[in-house]
Coordinates of N, CA and C and ligand atoms in Angstrom, one line a residue:
X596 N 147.8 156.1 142.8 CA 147.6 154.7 142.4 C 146.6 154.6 141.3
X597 N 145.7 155.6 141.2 CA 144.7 155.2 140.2 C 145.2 155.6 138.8
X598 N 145.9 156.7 139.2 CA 146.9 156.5 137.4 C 147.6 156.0 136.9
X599 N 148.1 155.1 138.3 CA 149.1 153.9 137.8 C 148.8 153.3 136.9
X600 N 147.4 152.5 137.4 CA 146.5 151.7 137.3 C 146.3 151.7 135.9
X601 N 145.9 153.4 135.5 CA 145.1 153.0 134.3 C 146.4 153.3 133.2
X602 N 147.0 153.6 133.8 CA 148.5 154.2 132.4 C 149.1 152.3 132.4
X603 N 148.9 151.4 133.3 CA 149.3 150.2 133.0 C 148.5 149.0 132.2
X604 N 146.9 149.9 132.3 CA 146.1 148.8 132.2 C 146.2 147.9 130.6
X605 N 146.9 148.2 129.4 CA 147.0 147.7 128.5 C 148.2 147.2 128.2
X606 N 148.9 146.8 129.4 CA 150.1 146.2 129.2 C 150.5 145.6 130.7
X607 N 148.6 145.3 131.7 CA 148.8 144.7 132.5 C 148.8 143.1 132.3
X608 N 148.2 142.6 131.6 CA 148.4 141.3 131.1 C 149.7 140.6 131.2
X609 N 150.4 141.6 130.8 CA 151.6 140.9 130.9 C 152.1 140.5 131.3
X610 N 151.9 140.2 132.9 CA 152.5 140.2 134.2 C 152.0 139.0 134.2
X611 N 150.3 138.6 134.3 CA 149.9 137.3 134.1 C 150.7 136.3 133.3
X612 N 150.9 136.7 131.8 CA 151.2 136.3 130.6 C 152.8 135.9 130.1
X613 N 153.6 137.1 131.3 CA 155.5 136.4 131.1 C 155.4 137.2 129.5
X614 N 155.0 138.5 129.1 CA 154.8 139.0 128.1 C 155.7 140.0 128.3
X615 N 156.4 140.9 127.3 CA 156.9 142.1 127.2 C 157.6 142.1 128.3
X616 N 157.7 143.3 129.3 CA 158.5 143.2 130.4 C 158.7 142.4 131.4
X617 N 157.8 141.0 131.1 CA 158.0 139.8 132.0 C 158.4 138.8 131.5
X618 N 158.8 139.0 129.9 CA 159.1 137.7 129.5 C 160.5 136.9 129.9
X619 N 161.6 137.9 130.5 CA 162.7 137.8 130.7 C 162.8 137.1 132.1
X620 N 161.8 137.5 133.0 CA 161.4 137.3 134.5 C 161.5 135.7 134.5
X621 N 162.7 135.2 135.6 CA 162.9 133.8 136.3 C 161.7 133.5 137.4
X622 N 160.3 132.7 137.0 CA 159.4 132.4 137.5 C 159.2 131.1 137.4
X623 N 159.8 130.5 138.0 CA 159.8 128.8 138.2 C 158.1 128.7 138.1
X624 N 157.5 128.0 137.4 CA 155.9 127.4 137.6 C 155.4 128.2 138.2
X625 N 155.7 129.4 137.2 CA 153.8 130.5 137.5 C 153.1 130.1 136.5
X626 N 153.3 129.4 135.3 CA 152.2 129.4 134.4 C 151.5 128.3 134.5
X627 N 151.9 127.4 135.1 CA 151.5 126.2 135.7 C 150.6 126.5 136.7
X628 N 151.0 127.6 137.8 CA 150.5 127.8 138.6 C 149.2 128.7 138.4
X629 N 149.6 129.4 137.4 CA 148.6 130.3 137.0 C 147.1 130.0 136.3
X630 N 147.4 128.4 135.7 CA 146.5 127.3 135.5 C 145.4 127.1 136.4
X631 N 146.4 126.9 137.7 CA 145.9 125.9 138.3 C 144.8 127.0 139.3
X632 N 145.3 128.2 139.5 CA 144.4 129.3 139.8 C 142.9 129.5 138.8
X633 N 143.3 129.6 137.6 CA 142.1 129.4 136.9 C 141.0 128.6 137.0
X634 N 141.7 127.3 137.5 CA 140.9 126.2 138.0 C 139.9 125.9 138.7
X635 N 140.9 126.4 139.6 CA 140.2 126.9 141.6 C 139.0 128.2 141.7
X636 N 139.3 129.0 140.8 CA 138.3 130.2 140.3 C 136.8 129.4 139.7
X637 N 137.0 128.6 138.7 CA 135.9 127.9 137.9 C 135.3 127.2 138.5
X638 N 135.6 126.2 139.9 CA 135.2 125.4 140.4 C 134.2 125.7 141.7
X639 N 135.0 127.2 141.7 CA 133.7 127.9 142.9 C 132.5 128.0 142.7
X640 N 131.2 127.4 143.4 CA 130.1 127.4 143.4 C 129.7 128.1 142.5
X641 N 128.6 128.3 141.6 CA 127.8 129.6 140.7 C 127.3 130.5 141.5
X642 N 127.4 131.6 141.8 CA 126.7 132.1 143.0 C 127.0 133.9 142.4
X643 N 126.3 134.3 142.7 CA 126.1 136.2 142.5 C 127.4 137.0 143.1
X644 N 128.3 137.1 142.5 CA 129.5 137.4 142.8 C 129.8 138.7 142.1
X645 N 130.6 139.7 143.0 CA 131.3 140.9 143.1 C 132.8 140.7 142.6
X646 N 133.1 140.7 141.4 CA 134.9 141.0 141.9 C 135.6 142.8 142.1
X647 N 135.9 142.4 143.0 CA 136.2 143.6 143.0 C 137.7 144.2 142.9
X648 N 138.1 145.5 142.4 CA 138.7 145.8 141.7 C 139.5 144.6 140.4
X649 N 138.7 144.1 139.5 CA 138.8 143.3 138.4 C 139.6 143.6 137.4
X650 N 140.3 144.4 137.5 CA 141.2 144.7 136.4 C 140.9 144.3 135.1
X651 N 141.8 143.9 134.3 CA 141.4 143.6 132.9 C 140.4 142.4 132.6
X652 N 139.8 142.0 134.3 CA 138.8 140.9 133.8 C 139.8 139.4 133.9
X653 N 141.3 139.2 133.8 CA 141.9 138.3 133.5 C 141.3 136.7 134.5
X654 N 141.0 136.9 135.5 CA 140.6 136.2 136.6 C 138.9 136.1 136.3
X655 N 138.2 137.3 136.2 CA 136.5 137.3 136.2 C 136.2 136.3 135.2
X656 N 136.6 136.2 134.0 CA 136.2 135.2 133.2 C 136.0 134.0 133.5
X657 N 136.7 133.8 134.6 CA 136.4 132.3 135.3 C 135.5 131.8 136.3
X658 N 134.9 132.8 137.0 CA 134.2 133.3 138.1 C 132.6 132.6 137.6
X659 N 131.9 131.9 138.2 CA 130.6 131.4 137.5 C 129.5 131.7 138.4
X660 N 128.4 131.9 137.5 CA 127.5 132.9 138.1 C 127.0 134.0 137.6
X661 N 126.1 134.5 138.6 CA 126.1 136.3 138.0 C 127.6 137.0 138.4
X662 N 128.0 137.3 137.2 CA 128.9 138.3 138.1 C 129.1 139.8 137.7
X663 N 129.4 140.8 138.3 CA 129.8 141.8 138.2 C 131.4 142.2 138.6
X664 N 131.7 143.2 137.6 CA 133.2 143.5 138.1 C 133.1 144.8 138.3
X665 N 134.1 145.1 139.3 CA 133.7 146.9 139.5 C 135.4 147.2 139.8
X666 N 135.9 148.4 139.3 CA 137.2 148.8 139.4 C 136.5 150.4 138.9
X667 N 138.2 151.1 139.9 CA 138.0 152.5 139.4 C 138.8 152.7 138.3
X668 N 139.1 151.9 137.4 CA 140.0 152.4 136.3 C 139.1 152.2 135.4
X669 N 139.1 153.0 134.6 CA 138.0 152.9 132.9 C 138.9 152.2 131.8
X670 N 140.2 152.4 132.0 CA 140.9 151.5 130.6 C 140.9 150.0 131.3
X671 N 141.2 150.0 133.2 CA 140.9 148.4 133.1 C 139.7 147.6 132.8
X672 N 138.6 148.1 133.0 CA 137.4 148.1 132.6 C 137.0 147.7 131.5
X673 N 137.4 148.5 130.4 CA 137.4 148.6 128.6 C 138.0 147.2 128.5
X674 N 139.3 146.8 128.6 CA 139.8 145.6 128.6 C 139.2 144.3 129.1
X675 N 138.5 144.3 130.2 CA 138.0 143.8 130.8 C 136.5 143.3 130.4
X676 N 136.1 144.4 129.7 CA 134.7 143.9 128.9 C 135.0 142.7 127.9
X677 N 136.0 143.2 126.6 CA 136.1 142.4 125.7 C 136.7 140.8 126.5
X678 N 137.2 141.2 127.6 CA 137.8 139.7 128.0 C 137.3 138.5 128.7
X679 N 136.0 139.1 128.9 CA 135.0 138.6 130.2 C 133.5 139.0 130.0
X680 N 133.1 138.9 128.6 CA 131.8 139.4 127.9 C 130.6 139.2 128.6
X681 N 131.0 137.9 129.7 CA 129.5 137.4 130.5 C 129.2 138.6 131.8
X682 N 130.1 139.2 132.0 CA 130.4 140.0 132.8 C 129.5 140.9 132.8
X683 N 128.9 141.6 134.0 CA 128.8 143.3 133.7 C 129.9 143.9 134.8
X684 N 129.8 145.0 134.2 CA 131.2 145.7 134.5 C 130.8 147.3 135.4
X685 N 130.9 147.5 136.1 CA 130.8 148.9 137.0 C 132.3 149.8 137.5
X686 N 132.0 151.0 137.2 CA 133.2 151.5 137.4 C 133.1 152.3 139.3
X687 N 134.0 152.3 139.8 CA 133.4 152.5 141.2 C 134.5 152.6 141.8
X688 N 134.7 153.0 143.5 CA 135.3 152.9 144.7 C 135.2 151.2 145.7
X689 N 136.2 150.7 145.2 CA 136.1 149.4 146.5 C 136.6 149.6 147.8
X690 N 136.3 151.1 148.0 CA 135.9 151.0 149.5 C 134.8 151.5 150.1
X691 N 134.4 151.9 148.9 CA 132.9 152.5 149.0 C 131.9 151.9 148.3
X692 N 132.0 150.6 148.2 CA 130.5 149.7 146.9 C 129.7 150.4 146.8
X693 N 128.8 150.7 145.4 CA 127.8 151.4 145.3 C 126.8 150.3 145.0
X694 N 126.7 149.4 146.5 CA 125.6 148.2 146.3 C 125.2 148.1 147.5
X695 N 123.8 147.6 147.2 CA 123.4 147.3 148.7 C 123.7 146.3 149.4
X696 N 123.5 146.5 150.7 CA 123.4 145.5 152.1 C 123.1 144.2 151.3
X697 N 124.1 142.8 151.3 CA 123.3 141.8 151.1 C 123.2 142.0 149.2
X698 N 123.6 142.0 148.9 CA 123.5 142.4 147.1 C 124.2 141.6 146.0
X699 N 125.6 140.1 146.9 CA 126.0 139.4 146.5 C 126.0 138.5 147.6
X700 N 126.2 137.0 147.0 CA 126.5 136.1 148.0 C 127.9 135.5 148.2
X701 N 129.1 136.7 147.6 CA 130.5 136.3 147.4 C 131.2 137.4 146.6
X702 N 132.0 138.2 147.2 CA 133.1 138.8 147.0 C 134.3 138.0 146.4
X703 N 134.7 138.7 145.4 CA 135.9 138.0 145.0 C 137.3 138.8 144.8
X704 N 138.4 138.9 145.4 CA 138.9 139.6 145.0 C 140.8 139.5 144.7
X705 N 141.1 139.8 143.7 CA 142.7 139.6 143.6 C 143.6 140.5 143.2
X706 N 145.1 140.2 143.9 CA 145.8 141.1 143.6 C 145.3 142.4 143.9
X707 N 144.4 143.3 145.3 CA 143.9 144.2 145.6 C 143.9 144.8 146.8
X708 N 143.9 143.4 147.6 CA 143.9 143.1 149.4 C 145.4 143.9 149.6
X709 N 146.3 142.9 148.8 CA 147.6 142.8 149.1 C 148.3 144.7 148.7
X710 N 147.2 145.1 148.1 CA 148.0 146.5 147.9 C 147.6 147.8 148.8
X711 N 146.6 146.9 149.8 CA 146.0 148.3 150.9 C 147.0 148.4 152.1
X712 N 146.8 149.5 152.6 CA 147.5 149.7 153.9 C 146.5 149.3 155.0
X713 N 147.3 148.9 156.3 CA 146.6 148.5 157.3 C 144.8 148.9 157.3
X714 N 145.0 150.3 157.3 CA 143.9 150.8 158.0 C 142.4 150.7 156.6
X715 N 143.5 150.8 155.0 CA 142.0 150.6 154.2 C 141.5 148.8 154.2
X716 N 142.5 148.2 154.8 CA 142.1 146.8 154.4 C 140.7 146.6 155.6
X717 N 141.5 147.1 156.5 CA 139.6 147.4 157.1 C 138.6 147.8 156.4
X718 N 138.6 149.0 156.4 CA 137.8 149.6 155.3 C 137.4 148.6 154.1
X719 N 137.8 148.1 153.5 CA 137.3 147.4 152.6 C 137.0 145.9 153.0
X720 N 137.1 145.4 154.3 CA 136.5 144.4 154.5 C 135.4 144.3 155.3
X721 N 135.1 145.7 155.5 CA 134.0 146.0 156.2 C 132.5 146.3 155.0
X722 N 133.1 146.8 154.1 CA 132.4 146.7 152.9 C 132.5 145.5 152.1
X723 N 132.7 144.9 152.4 CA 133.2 143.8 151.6 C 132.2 142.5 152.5
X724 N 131.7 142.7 153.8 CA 131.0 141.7 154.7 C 129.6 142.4 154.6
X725 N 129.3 144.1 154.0 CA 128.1 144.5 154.1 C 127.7 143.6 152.8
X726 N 128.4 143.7 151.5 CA 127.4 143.6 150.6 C 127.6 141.9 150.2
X727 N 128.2 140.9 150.9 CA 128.1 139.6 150.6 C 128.4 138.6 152.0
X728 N 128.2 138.0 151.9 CA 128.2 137.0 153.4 C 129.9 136.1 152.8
X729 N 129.9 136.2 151.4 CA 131.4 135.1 151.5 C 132.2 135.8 150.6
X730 N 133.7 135.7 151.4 CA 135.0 137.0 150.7 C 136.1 136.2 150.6
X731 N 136.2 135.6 148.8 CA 137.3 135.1 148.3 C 138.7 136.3 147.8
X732 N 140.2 136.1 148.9 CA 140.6 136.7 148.6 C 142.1 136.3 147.7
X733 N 142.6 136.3 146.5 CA 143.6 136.2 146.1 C 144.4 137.0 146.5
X734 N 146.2 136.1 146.7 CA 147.3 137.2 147.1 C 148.3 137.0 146.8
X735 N 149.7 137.2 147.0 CA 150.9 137.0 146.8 C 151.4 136.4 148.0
X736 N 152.4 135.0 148.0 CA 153.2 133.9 149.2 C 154.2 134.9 149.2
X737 N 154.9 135.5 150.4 CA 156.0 135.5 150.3 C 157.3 134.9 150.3
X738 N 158.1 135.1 149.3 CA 158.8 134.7 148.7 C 160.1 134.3 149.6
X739 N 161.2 134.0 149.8 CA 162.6 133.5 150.9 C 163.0 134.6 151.3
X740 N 163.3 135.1 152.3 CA 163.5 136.3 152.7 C 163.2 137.7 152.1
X741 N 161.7 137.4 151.8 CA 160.8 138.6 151.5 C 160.3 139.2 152.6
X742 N 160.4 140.8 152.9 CA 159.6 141.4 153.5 C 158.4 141.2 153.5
X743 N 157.4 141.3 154.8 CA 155.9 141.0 154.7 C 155.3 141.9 153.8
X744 N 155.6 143.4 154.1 CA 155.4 144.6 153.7 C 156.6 145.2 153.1
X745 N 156.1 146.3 152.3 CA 157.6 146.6 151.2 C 156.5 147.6 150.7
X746 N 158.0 148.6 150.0 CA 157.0 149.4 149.1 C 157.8 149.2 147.8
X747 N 157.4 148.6 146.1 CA 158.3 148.5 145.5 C 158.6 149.4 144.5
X748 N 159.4 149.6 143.7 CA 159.4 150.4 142.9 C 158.7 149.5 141.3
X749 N 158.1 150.2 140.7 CA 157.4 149.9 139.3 C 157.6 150.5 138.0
X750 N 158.5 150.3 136.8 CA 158.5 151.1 135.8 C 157.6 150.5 134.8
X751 N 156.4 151.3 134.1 CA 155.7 150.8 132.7 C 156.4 150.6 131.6
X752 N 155.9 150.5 130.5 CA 156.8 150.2 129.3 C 157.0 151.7 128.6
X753 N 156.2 152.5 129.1 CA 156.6 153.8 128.5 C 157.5 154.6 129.8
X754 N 158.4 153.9 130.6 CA 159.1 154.3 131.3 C 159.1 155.4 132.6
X755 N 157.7 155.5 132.7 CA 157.4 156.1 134.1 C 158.0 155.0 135.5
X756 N 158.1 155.9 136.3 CA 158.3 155.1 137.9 C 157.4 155.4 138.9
X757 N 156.8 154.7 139.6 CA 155.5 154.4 140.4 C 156.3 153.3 141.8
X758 N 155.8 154.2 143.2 CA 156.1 153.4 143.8 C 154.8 152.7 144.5
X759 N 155.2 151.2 144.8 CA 153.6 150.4 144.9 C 153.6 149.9 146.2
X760 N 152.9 150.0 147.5 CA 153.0 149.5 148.4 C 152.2 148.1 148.0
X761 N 153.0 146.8 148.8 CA 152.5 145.4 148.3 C 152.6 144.6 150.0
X762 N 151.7 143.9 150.7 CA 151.9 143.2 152.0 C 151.7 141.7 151.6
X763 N 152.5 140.7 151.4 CA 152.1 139.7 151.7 C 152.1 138.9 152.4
X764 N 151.2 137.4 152.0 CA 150.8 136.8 153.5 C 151.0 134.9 152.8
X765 N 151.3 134.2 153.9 CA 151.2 133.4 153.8 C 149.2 132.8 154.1
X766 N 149.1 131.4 153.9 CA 147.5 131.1 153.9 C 146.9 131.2 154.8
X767 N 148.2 131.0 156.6 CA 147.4 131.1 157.5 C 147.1 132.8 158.2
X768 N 148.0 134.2 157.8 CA 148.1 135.2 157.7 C 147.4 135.6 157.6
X769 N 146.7 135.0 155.8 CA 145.9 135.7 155.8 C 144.3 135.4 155.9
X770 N 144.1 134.1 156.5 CA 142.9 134.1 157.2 C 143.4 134.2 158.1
X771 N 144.3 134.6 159.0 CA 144.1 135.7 160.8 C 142.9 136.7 160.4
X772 N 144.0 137.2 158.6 CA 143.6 139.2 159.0 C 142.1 138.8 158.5
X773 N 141.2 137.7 158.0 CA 140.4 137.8 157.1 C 138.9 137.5 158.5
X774 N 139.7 137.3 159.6 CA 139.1 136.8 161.0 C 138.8 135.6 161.1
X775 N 139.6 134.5 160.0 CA 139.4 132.8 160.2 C 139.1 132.9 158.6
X776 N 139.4 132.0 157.9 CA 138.7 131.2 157.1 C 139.3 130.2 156.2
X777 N 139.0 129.7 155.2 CA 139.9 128.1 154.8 C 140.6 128.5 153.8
X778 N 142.1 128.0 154.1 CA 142.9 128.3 152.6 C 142.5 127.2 151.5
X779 N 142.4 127.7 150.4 CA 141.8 126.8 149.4 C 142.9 126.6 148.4
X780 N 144.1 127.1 148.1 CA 145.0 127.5 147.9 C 146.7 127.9 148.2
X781 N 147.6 127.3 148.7 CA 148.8 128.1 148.7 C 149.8 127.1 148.2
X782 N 150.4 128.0 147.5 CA 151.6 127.8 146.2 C 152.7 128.4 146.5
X783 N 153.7 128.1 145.1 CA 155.1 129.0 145.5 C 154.3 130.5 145.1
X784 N 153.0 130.5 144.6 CA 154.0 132.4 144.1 C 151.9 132.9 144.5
X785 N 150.7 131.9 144.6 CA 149.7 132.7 145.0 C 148.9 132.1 146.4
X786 N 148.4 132.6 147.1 CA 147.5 132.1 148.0 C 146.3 132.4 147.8
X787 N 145.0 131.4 148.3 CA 143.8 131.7 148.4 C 143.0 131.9 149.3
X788 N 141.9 132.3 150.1 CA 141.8 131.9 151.1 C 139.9 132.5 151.0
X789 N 139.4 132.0 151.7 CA 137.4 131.7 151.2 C 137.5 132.4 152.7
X790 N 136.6 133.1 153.3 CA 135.9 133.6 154.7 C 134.8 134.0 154.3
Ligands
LIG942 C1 147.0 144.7 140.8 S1 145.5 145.1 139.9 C2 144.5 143.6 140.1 C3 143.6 143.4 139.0 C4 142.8 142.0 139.0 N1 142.1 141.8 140.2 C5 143.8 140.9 138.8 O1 144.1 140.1 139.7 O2 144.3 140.8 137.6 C6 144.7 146.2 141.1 C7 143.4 146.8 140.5 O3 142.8 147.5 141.6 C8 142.1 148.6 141.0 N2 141.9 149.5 142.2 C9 142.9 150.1 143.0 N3 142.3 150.8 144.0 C10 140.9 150.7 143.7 C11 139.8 151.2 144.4 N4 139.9 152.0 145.5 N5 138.6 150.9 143.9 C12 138.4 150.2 142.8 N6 139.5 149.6 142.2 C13 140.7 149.9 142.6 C14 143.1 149.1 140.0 O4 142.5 150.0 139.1 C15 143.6 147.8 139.4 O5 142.8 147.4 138.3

């Protein structure tokens, strides 16, 4: 996964953006939607926040506060600086934070939850409760007769194939797995949810 990651990271935008290999993609009001996410990001308290695995920064920019972004990819990272300059940026394991106990007051995290398997989503929300007391998670609604879980297939633009495990949840789902908390958030294509 981490080479996926970084062999995609300059032509991940696009996915956000309906650019290059997404421009063709039938997405009723994601860019609307994708607004309106922006939104909901900016309006979150100012508070000492973690995103974790931040990818190109596309989301961190909105994030107010101190924030840090930490990903194990160094090209998403690179991108991510120029996109999100208020930012500082750490390269790292999000399942292993290299921060202390108590070191944010809010986790933020998207498009990341939704790509672990059962047993790391523990893992990372156990790290995720050591170093902040509040864990905003972005995810994908399942779609009309979408599998919850799926593994899908992924080609880049330089034509590799990558297969991606993806679980989605609707808003009450995914505050069960989050152990309760308030959807702030659910749309046709993202959910949000604060614990
Ligand atoms: C689907 S992208 C989401 C990026 C960003 N949060 C967003 O919503 O645009 C998933 C990101 O997770 C990062 N990632 C995957 N596993 C990771 C891990 N164990 N530790 C840190 N980052 C990880 C990848 O490098 C990639 O940037």
């Amino acid at each position: 996964m981490k080479t996926y990651y970084d062999r995609r990271a300059f032509e991940y935008d696009d996915w956000w953006l309906g650019r290059g290999s997404f421009a063709e993609r039938d997405r009723a009001g994601w860019d609307e939607e994708v607004d309106v996410l922006a939104e909901l990001i900016g309006s979150l308290p100012p508070a000492r926040t973690l995103d974790v695995a931040c990818g190109t920064g596309f989301l961190t920019r909105h994030l107010r506060g101190d924030v840090v972004g930490l990903d194990q990819s160094e090209r998403m990272l690179s991108v991510a600086r120029e996109q999100a300059p208020a930012a500082r940026f750490v390269h790292g394991d999000a399942l292993e934070l290299p921060f202390g106990d108590g070191e944010f007051d809010r986790v933020f995290t998207s498009y990341f939850y939704c790509h672990l398997e059962a047993d790391e989503r523990g893992r990372f929300l156990a790290e995720a409760r050591r170093v902040a007391r509040e864990l905003v998670v972005v995810a994908s609604i399942p779609g009309d007769d979408d599998p919850l879980e799926r593994y899908e297939e992924r080609v880049l633009d330089d034509g590799s194939r990558w297969t991606v495990y993806k679980r989605v949840f609707t808003g009450d789902q995914l505050a069960a797995e989050l152990g309760g908390g308030e959807v702030l958030h659910e749309g046709r294509w993202f959910v949000v949810v604060r614990a």
